[in-house]
Tab-separated table of C-alpha atoms in Angstrom:
chain	number	residue	atom	x	y	z
E	1019	MET	CA	117.177	131.913	131.116
E	1020	ALA	CA	116.778	135.670	131.490
E	1021	ASP	CA	115.960	135.382	135.196
E	1022	GLY	CA	119.092	133.358	135.884
E	1023	THR	CA	117.504	129.890	135.917
E	1024	ILE	CA	119.916	127.352	134.400
E	1025	LYS	CA	118.273	124.435	132.594
E	1026	GLN	CA	120.461	121.374	132.129
E	1027	LEU	CA	120.127	118.029	130.380
E	1028	ASN	CA	122.557	115.300	131.382
E	1029	PRO	CA	124.081	113.999	128.117
E	1030	PHE	CA	124.459	110.454	129.457
E	1031	THR	CA	121.126	109.981	131.256
E	1032	ASP	CA	118.808	112.606	129.693
E	1033	THR	CA	117.910	113.747	133.221
E	1034	GLU	CA	116.403	117.246	133.140
E	1035	VAL	CA	117.602	119.556	135.905
E	1036	TRP	CA	116.901	123.188	136.724
E	1037	SER	CA	119.004	125.360	139.000
E	1038	VAL	CA	116.903	128.259	140.241
E	1039	PRO	CA	118.450	131.524	141.491
E	1040	GLY	CA	118.551	131.751	145.260
E	1041	ARG	CA	118.298	128.007	145.927
E	1042	GLY	CA	122.076	127.795	146.237
E	1043	ALA	CA	121.933	129.917	149.383
E	1044	ARG	CA	120.344	127.007	151.256
E	1045	PRO	CA	122.682	125.267	153.747
E	1046	VAL	CA	124.469	122.203	152.362
E	1047	VAL	CA	126.076	120.886	155.556
E	1048	ARG	CA	124.579	118.380	157.960
E	1049	ASP	CA	121.291	119.202	159.624
E	1050	GLN	CA	121.684	121.029	162.902
E	1051	ILE	CA	122.708	118.566	165.592
E	1052	LEU	CA	120.873	119.341	168.797
E	1053	GLU	CA	123.098	117.403	171.175
E	1054	VAL	CA	126.874	117.712	171.093
E	1055	SER	CA	129.049	115.876	173.572
E	1056	GLU	CA	132.709	116.045	174.444
E	1057	LEU	CA	134.675	113.018	173.322
E	1058	LEU	CA	135.899	110.587	175.943
E	1059	PRO	CA	138.908	108.321	175.264
E	1060	GLU	CA	136.710	105.223	174.995
E	1061	ASP	CA	134.457	106.925	172.438
E	1062	ARG	CA	137.235	106.921	169.862
E	1063	ILE	CA	137.381	103.127	169.702
E	1064	ALA	CA	133.837	102.090	170.620
E	1065	ALA	CA	131.353	104.494	169.016
E	1066	CYS	CA	129.826	101.914	166.640
E	1067	SER	CA	130.158	98.328	165.403
E	1068	PHE	CA	132.872	99.366	162.921
E	1069	CYS	CA	135.178	100.681	165.657
E	1070	PRO	CA	138.392	98.865	166.728
E	1071	SER	CA	137.268	97.715	170.187
E	1072	ARG	CA	134.072	96.190	168.729
E	1073	ILE	CA	135.817	94.184	166.064
E	1074	TYR	CA	133.808	90.985	166.692
E	1075	GLU	CA	130.554	92.763	165.840
E	1076	THR	CA	131.267	92.411	162.112
E	1077	PRO	CA	131.466	89.093	160.207
E	1078	PRO	CA	134.832	87.336	159.707
E	1079	GLU	CA	137.527	89.571	158.307
E	1080	LYS	CA	138.556	88.795	154.727
E	1081	ALA	CA	141.612	91.060	154.755
E	1082	ARG	CA	143.258	93.952	156.532
E	1083	LEU	CA	145.783	96.560	155.469
E	1084	VAL	CA	148.498	97.207	158.031
E	1085	ILE	CA	151.392	99.660	158.221
E	1086	ASP	CA	154.693	98.129	159.311
E	1087	PRO	CA	157.216	99.964	161.536
E	1088	ASP	CA	159.291	100.921	158.476
E	1089	GLY	CA	156.257	102.710	157.006
E	1090	SER	CA	155.526	100.139	154.310
E	1091	SER	CA	152.026	98.731	153.883
E	1092	ARG	CA	150.886	95.167	153.351
E	1093	THR	CA	147.662	93.224	153.085
E	1094	ILE	CA	146.943	90.248	155.329
E	1095	LYS	CA	144.246	87.959	153.942
E	1096	HIS	CA	141.939	85.475	155.678
E	1097	VAL	CA	142.592	86.699	159.194
E	1098	LEU	CA	141.641	84.203	161.914
E	1099	ALA	CA	139.550	85.354	164.868
E	1100	GLU	CA	142.283	84.740	167.441
E	1101	SER	CA	144.673	86.950	165.392
E	1102	TYR	CA	142.476	90.040	165.207
E	1103	LYS	CA	144.465	91.917	167.844
E	1104	ASP	CA	147.921	90.868	166.623
E	1105	THR	CA	148.321	93.751	164.177
E	1106	GLU	CA	147.001	97.313	164.083
E	1107	TRP	CA	145.022	97.817	160.923
E	1108	LEU	CA	144.418	100.935	158.874
E	1109	PHE	CA	141.572	99.380	156.839
E	1110	ARG	CA	139.563	96.171	157.218
E	1111	ARG	CA	137.604	94.270	154.591
E	1112	VAL	CA	134.587	92.392	155.923
E	1113	PRO	CA	131.363	90.928	154.474
E	1114	ASN	CA	128.215	93.017	154.626
E	1115	LEU	CA	125.951	91.333	157.150
E	1116	PHE	CA	122.853	92.224	155.144
E	1117	GLU	CA	123.763	91.538	151.519
E	1118	ILE	CA	122.076	93.206	148.557
E	1119	VAL	CA	122.925	90.251	146.306
E	1120	THR	CA	123.056	87.238	148.624
E	1121	VAL	CA	125.210	84.149	148.452
E	1122	ASP	CA	121.955	82.186	148.027
E	1123	TYR	CA	121.333	84.174	144.853
E	1124	TRP	CA	124.590	82.870	143.406
E	1125	LYS	CA	124.060	79.322	144.683
E	1126	LYS	CA	120.486	78.904	143.460
E	1127	ASN	CA	120.870	80.674	140.124
E	1128	TYR	CA	124.402	79.589	139.180
E	1129	ALA	CA	125.303	76.581	141.386
E	1130	TYR	CA	128.018	78.753	142.918
E	1131	ALA	CA	130.302	77.159	145.523
E	1132	LEU	CA	133.171	78.498	147.623
E	1133	THR	CA	136.606	78.352	146.037
E	1134	ARG	CA	139.093	75.924	147.575
E	1135	SER	CA	140.935	78.826	149.197
E	1136	ASN	CA	137.783	80.264	150.781
E	1137	ALA	CA	136.524	76.819	151.845
E	1138	ASP	CA	139.857	76.121	153.562
E	1139	TRP	CA	139.696	79.493	155.334
E	1140	LYS	CA	136.146	78.764	156.491
E	1141	ALA	CA	137.202	75.379	157.869
E	1142	ALA	CA	140.168	76.887	159.705
E	1143	TYR	CA	138.052	79.723	161.097
E	1144	LEU	CA	135.325	77.416	162.401
E	1145	ASN	CA	137.875	74.969	163.786
E	1146	SER	CA	138.945	77.651	166.259
E	1147	PRO	CA	136.738	77.987	169.374
E	1148	ILE	CA	137.007	81.798	169.159
E	1149	GLY	CA	136.156	81.799	165.457
E	1150	ARG	CA	133.279	79.362	165.847
E	1151	LYS	CA	131.750	81.437	168.637
E	1152	HIS	CA	132.216	84.602	166.623
E	1153	VAL	CA	130.373	83.177	163.596
E	1154	LEU	CA	127.545	81.753	165.711
E	1155	ASP	CA	127.095	85.056	167.550
E	1156	ILE	CA	126.930	86.975	164.265
E	1157	LEU	CA	124.474	84.470	162.792
E	1158	ASP	CA	122.240	84.722	165.872
E	1159	TYR	CA	122.218	88.507	165.532
E	1160	LYS	CA	121.478	88.373	161.804
E	1161	LEU	CA	118.678	85.793	162.076
E	1162	HIS	CA	117.065	87.707	164.918
E	1163	ALA	CA	117.333	91.006	163.000
E	1164	THR	CA	115.740	89.470	159.906
E	1165	GLY	CA	112.687	88.457	161.920
E	1166	MET	CA	113.260	84.803	162.785
E	1167	PRO	CA	111.123	83.911	165.819
E	1168	GLN	CA	113.137	83.253	168.962
E	1169	ALA	CA	111.599	79.777	169.292
E	1170	ARG	CA	112.863	78.820	165.822
E	1171	LEU	CA	116.261	80.304	166.576
E	1172	ASP	CA	116.507	78.318	169.814
E	1173	SER	CA	115.589	75.095	168.016
E	1174	MET	CA	118.458	75.332	165.507
E	1175	ASP	CA	121.606	73.370	166.307
E	1176	GLU	CA	125.066	74.711	165.587
E	1177	GLU	CA	125.586	72.825	162.333
E	1178	GLU	CA	122.307	74.088	160.894
E	1179	LYS	CA	123.291	77.647	161.726
E	1180	LEU	CA	126.819	77.217	160.391
E	1181	GLY	CA	125.338	76.021	157.104
E	1182	LEU	CA	124.256	79.643	156.605
E	1183	SER	CA	127.753	81.057	157.021
E	1184	ASP	CA	129.037	80.766	153.435
E	1185	ALA	CA	128.072	84.421	152.946
E	1186	PHE	CA	130.827	85.334	155.411
E	1187	PHE	CA	133.550	83.446	153.538
E	1188	GLY	CA	132.614	83.735	149.874
E	1189	GLY	CA	129.845	86.300	149.453
E	1190	GLY	CA	130.145	89.176	147.032
E	1191	HIS	CA	128.944	92.153	149.116
E	1192	GLU	CA	131.794	93.595	151.156
E	1193	LEU	CA	132.789	96.625	153.217
E	1194	ILE	CA	136.114	98.450	153.367
E	1195	ILE	CA	136.191	100.014	156.844
E	1196	ALA	CA	138.561	102.796	157.897
E	1197	ARG	CA	139.939	102.592	161.431
E	1198	PRO	CA	139.017	106.008	162.939
E	1199	HIS	CA	135.441	106.984	163.704
E	1200	PHE	CA	136.305	110.553	164.685
E	1201	ALA	CA	138.765	113.004	163.188
E	1202	ARG	CA	142.180	112.661	164.799
E	1203	ALA	CA	142.041	116.166	166.283
E	1204	ALA	CA	138.375	115.840	167.294
E	1205	THR	CA	137.272	116.987	170.729
E	1206	MET	CA	133.501	116.694	170.160
E	1207	ASP	CA	131.406	113.773	168.931
E	1208	THR	CA	130.256	115.654	165.829
E	1209	GLN	CA	133.786	115.814	164.369
E	1210	LEU	CA	133.853	112.699	162.203
E	1211	PHE	CA	136.635	111.085	160.177
E	1212	SER	CA	135.787	111.420	156.481
E	1213	SER	CA	137.717	110.710	153.280
E	1214	GLY	CA	138.947	114.292	153.332
E	1215	GLU	CA	140.413	113.825	156.827
E	1216	MET	CA	142.910	111.288	155.496
E	1217	THR	CA	146.353	112.142	154.207
E	1218	SER	CA	146.848	111.728	150.459
E	1219	GLU	CA	148.904	108.595	151.138
E	1220	GLU	CA	146.212	107.043	153.334
E	1221	HIS	CA	143.593	107.755	150.693
E	1222	TYR	CA	145.747	106.087	148.041
E	1223	LEU	CA	146.023	102.980	150.230
E	1224	TYR	CA	142.224	103.118	150.710
E	1225	PHE	CA	141.779	103.106	146.927
E	1226	LYS	CA	144.416	100.407	146.402
E	1227	PHE	CA	142.878	98.161	149.058
E	1228	THR	CA	139.437	98.619	147.462
E	1229	VAL	CA	140.775	97.681	144.024
E	1230	GLU	CA	142.406	94.568	145.530
E	1231	ALA	CA	138.996	93.627	146.935
E	1232	MET	CA	137.435	94.014	143.474
E	1233	GLN	CA	139.982	91.632	141.995
E	1234	ASP	CA	139.396	89.118	144.777
E	1235	ILE	CA	135.610	89.148	144.237
E	1236	PHE	CA	136.127	88.476	140.528
E	1237	ASP	CA	138.590	85.666	141.333
E	1238	SER	CA	136.203	84.116	143.879
E	1239	ASN	CA	133.077	84.158	141.710
E	1240	HIS	CA	133.473	83.930	137.933
E	1241	TYR	CA	129.746	84.601	137.453
E	1242	VAL	CA	130.261	88.218	138.523
E	1243	ARG	CA	130.179	90.570	135.510
E	1244	TYR	CA	130.383	93.900	137.298
E	1245	ILE	CA	131.138	95.171	140.782
E	1246	SER	CA	129.338	98.247	142.046
E	1247	VAL	CA	131.698	100.313	144.202
E	1248	PHE	CA	130.258	103.146	146.263
E	1249	GLN	CA	130.576	105.094	149.496
E	1250	ASN	CA	127.637	106.503	151.442
E	1251	TRP	CA	128.781	109.290	153.742
E	1252	LEU	CA	126.405	110.182	156.576
E	1253	SER	CA	122.860	108.990	157.109
E	1254	GLN	CA	121.362	111.402	154.553
E	1255	ALA	CA	123.313	109.477	151.902
E	1256	GLY	CA	122.125	106.070	153.124
E	1257	ALA	CA	124.865	105.156	155.602
E	1258	SER	CA	123.865	102.832	158.457
E	1259	PHE	CA	126.796	104.115	160.536
E	1260	ASP	CA	128.492	107.502	160.391
E	1261	HIS	CA	131.786	105.618	160.210
E	1262	LEU	CA	133.753	105.851	156.962
E	1263	HIS	CA	133.467	102.795	154.726
E	1264	LYS	CA	133.170	101.787	151.091
E	1265	GLN	CA	130.927	99.031	149.753
E	1266	LEU	CA	131.427	96.555	146.908
E	1267	VAL	CA	128.563	94.511	145.442
E	1268	GLY	CA	129.174	91.801	142.834
E	1269	LEU	CA	126.513	91.651	140.103
E	1270	ASP	CA	125.639	89.332	137.224
E	1271	ASP	CA	124.389	92.333	135.231
E	1272	TRP	CA	125.817	95.694	134.222
E	1273	GLY	CA	122.740	97.675	135.221
E	1274	ALA	CA	120.754	100.068	133.054
E	1275	SER	CA	123.143	103.010	133.486
E	1276	ILE	CA	126.217	101.100	132.312
E	1277	ARG	CA	124.285	99.448	129.461
E	1278	HIS	CA	123.133	102.852	128.214
E	1279	GLN	CA	126.626	104.303	128.350
E	1280	ILE	CA	128.069	101.305	126.492
E	1281	GLU	CA	125.444	101.850	123.782
E	1282	MET	CA	126.638	105.449	123.495
E	1283	LEU	CA	130.228	104.199	123.162
E	1284	ARG	CA	129.203	101.903	120.324
E	1285	ALA	CA	127.902	104.920	118.435
E	1286	ASP	CA	130.866	107.188	119.304
E	1287	SER	CA	133.974	105.855	121.016
E	1288	ASN	CA	134.979	109.407	122.005
E	1289	VAL	CA	131.681	110.214	123.753
E	1290	PHE	CA	133.232	110.656	127.212
E	1291	ASN	CA	135.515	113.337	125.855
E	1292	ALA	CA	132.808	114.965	123.738
E	1293	TYR	CA	130.081	115.078	126.403
E	1294	GLY	CA	132.338	114.926	129.447
E	1295	ALA	CA	135.701	116.696	129.575
E	1296	ASN	CA	135.329	118.754	126.364
E	1297	LEU	CA	131.831	119.947	127.260
E	1298	ALA	CA	132.988	120.860	130.780
E	1299	ALA	CA	135.905	122.816	129.313
E	1300	MET	CA	133.584	124.735	126.979
E	1301	HIS	CA	131.503	125.835	129.963
E	1302	ASN	CA	134.554	126.545	132.161
E	1303	LEU	CA	133.595	123.837	134.664
E	1304	ILE	CA	136.992	122.107	134.947
E	1305	PHE	CA	138.378	123.037	138.359
E	1306	ALA	CA	141.367	120.693	138.897
E	1307	GLU	CA	143.778	118.489	136.997
E	1308	ASN	CA	146.907	116.416	137.530
E	1309	GLU	CA	148.991	114.155	135.307
E	1310	HIS	CA	146.536	111.266	135.066
E	1311	SER	CA	143.129	112.686	136.105
E	1312	ILE	CA	140.823	115.641	135.646
E	1313	ALA	CA	137.950	117.016	137.764
E	1314	PHE	CA	134.964	119.091	136.731
E	1315	VAL	CA	131.426	119.906	137.840
E	1316	GLY	CA	128.822	117.593	136.325
E	1317	ILE	CA	125.917	118.848	134.237
E	1318	GLY	CA	122.339	117.647	134.667
E	1319	HIS	CA	122.543	115.678	137.910
E	1320	ARG	CA	119.739	115.497	140.479
E	1321	HIS	CA	122.287	116.353	143.157
E	1322	PRO	CA	125.287	118.730	142.916
E	1323	THR	CA	127.964	116.445	141.468
E	1324	LEU	CA	131.735	116.488	141.081
E	1325	GLU	CA	133.153	114.238	138.350
E	1326	ILE	CA	136.707	112.879	138.466
E	1327	PHE	CA	137.935	111.073	135.339
E	1328	SER	CA	141.057	109.018	134.810
E	1329	LYS	CA	142.965	110.132	131.710
E	1330	SER	CA	144.533	106.681	131.352
E	1331	TYR	CA	144.332	104.506	128.263
E	1332	PHE	CA	143.270	101.732	130.643
E	1333	SER	CA	139.594	101.634	131.532
E	1334	ARG	CA	139.424	99.448	134.646
E	1335	PRO	CA	140.820	100.398	138.066
E	1336	TRP	CA	143.005	97.301	138.466
E	1337	GLU	CA	144.638	97.899	135.055
E	1338	HIS	CA	145.972	101.300	136.142
E	1339	SER	CA	149.621	101.712	137.067
E	1340	PRO	CA	150.356	102.773	140.653
E	1341	GLU	CA	151.078	106.304	139.399
E	1342	GLU	CA	147.765	106.485	137.511
E	1343	MET	CA	145.777	105.131	140.446
E	1344	ARG	CA	147.477	107.584	142.785
E	1345	SER	CA	146.536	110.482	140.498
E	1346	VAL	CA	142.861	109.509	140.567
E	1347	SER	CA	143.000	108.930	144.316
E	1348	ASP	CA	144.686	112.299	144.931
E	1349	MET	CA	141.971	114.078	142.964
E	1350	VAL	CA	139.091	112.314	144.715
E	1351	HIS	CA	140.746	112.957	148.072
E	1352	ALA	CA	141.218	116.648	147.257
E	1353	CYS	CA	137.524	116.957	146.395
E	1354	HIS	CA	136.485	115.329	149.686
E	1355	ALA	CA	138.891	117.541	151.643
E	1356	ALA	CA	137.509	120.667	149.981
E	1357	MET	CA	133.942	119.581	150.758
E	1358	THR	CA	134.789	118.844	154.414
E	1359	SER	CA	133.165	116.066	156.444
E	1360	GLU	CA	130.006	118.126	156.954
E	1361	ILE	CA	128.519	117.492	153.494
E	1362	SER	CA	126.641	114.222	153.075
E	1363	CYS	CA	127.539	112.541	149.793
E	1364	ASN	CA	127.639	109.395	147.682
E	1365	GLU	CA	130.867	108.406	145.955
E	1366	GLU	CA	130.202	106.150	142.940
E	1367	TRP	CA	132.738	104.373	140.701
E	1368	TYR	CA	132.189	103.660	136.991
E	1369	TYR	CA	134.460	101.675	134.659
E	1370	SER	CA	134.407	99.162	131.784
E	1371	PRO	CA	132.749	95.843	132.715
E	1372	ILE	CA	135.113	92.886	132.434
E	1373	ASP	CA	133.060	91.391	129.566
E	1374	SER	CA	132.674	94.600	127.574
E	1375	VAL	CA	134.686	95.107	124.397
E	1376	HIS	CA	133.861	98.826	124.464
E	1377	LYS	CA	136.007	100.948	126.763
E	1378	MET	CA	134.562	103.374	129.289
E	1379	PRO	CA	137.057	105.495	131.247
E	1380	TRP	CA	137.255	104.885	134.986
E	1381	HIS	CA	135.517	107.791	136.645
E	1382	VAL	CA	134.217	108.682	140.089
E	1383	LEU	CA	131.152	110.790	140.799
E	1384	ILE	CA	130.755	112.549	144.156
E	1385	LYS	CA	127.116	113.499	144.636
E	1386	TRP	CA	126.258	115.945	147.397
E	1387	ARG	CA	123.096	114.709	149.102
E	1388	VAL	CA	121.895	118.170	150.045
E	1389	ASN	CA	118.471	118.125	148.357
E	1390	THR	CA	115.506	115.761	148.450
E	1391	ALA	CA	113.193	115.140	145.508
E	1392	ALA	CA	109.641	116.238	146.339
E	1393	GLY	CA	106.252	116.381	144.678
E	1394	PHE	CA	107.331	118.796	141.957
E	1395	GLU	CA	110.110	116.465	140.817
E	1396	GLY	CA	107.914	113.367	140.960
E	1397	GLY	CA	105.143	114.965	138.966
E	1398	THR	CA	107.294	116.539	136.244
E	1399	SER	CA	110.586	114.566	136.139
E	1400	ILE	CA	112.252	117.969	136.259
E	1401	TYR	CA	114.698	117.947	139.148
E	1402	ILE	CA	115.715	121.021	141.135
E	1403	ASN	CA	119.446	121.060	141.824
E	1404	PRO	CA	120.026	123.824	144.397
E	1405	ILE	CA	123.571	124.619	143.235
E	1406	ALA	CA	124.232	125.659	139.639
E	1407	PRO	CA	127.380	124.155	138.064
E	1408	HIS	CA	129.346	127.417	138.018
E	1409	GLU	CA	128.387	128.087	141.662
E	1410	MET	CA	129.710	124.703	142.663
E	1411	ARG	CA	132.965	125.351	140.796
E	1412	ASP	CA	133.319	128.666	142.624
E	1413	ARG	CA	132.843	126.919	145.977
E	1414	MET	CA	135.532	124.333	145.237
E	1415	VAL	CA	138.318	126.479	143.783
E	1416	PRO	CA	139.236	128.695	146.794
E	1417	ARG	CA	139.062	125.713	149.131
E	1418	LEU	CA	141.439	123.740	146.912
E	1419	TYR	CA	143.910	126.637	146.780
E	1420	GLN	CA	143.869	126.825	150.587
E	1421	LEU	CA	144.335	123.071	150.984
E	1422	ARG	CA	147.317	123.112	148.630
E	1423	GLU	CA	148.850	126.095	150.420
E	1424	ASP	CA	148.430	124.245	153.731
E	1425	GLY	CA	150.148	121.145	152.324
E	1426	ARG	CA	147.065	118.937	152.693
E	1427	ILE	CA	146.849	118.094	148.990
E	1428	PRO	CA	149.784	117.594	146.582
E	1429	ASN	CA	151.351	120.456	144.632
E	1430	SER	CA	150.945	118.258	141.543
E	1431	ILE	CA	147.259	119.253	141.414
E	1432	SER	CA	146.612	122.200	139.104
E	1433	ILE	CA	143.611	124.345	140.028
E	1434	ALA	CA	141.219	126.469	137.938
E	1435	GLU	CA	143.099	128.623	135.393
E	1436	GLU	CA	146.268	126.536	135.941
E	1437	CYS	CA	144.613	123.584	134.151
E	1438	ARG	CA	145.814	123.050	130.569
E	1439	VAL	CA	142.358	122.057	129.243
E	1440	TYR	CA	143.550	120.384	126.037
E	1441	PRO	CA	140.783	118.833	123.892
E	1442	ASN	CA	140.178	115.097	124.313
E	1443	PRO	CA	142.264	114.684	127.499
E	1444	LEU	CA	140.849	111.188	128.188
E	1445	ARG	CA	142.968	108.619	126.350
E	1446	TYR	CA	140.748	105.523	126.853
E	1447	TYR	CA	139.555	105.555	123.220
E	1448	LEU	CA	143.034	105.244	121.648
E	1449	ASP	CA	143.962	101.975	119.917
């Protein structure tokens, strides 16, 4: 518009968004923290229930990723309680104590039962005195937190309580927890460890470990049709703890967003190029690229949004080659590093459902949770995004150049005018 207002319509959701001049000057980092404390040694390992010294405050560990002395990584599955301190983990995979889609949902609607492997792990875990105590302690905490009267809790015997523990051994809502709570060089308790604080290699292992978890959920419950993968960073984005973690939730439905996008694919198999990468290129919103992925600023989102798309022919994360997955991971990591840990955000994964014959490219949206919908938005369904797309691009580009110069992101990432910007860069639609 003549005054500088930019009106946007998201081509995939029809969300109407306005970016108004001057709104982008508002701060986008965390709210001012009134109390700042110097870090003590014990703080680094005990700040919250996800920290290493409080490892028994989460449900039984489904897997952990460890780094061996030679630098190689490996995944250890079905860790027993007495073995928790035997290896130093980089990432842990544990059940979410408060599931969105519960194990009872699967049992009562689909007659779901634990696989033989998970049932054997449960038996072994509960056969250990340490494991049995761990599960009972977690169940007591959960039942109390969900409002069970203390008298009822006291009247339950161990076997009745343990009958509720299948969620820990075969549920479909899981967390991938990073080891550090604070940045490695942190001296104050406000300096948190975010995705951008990792090395590129650590972030790749984070992605790889998450994709392994997706495959395991599918293998453990064949009623799951889609797995929602997301990361809530900081409380403004919905995080219970300001400790880095991803979440995976198995679903028996695609959800309205995926269904709508599949409908668009039925009408035009090239829609993600046409309304995604090609449209971004036409408006000069592509800000980074490497061999197998591309990053641009999204149009028509309620929150300022970065979009990272895989260029691969393959449309599901676990189908990607290690090189393709690393490219996507490097790009997502670079975006987080450029944002810094101070910006609250949601990271959301999208990909082709396992039972879809129409291919959607794997892509990751990073939504900056720096604005809150208010009465104007509710009354009009016009959303005010404080940062216009070109302003967001201009924030990212110099930071990415500096990160690359400092060696914090790979030289394989092209930035801004270095990007080739060929039409139809996403190859998912090819037969």
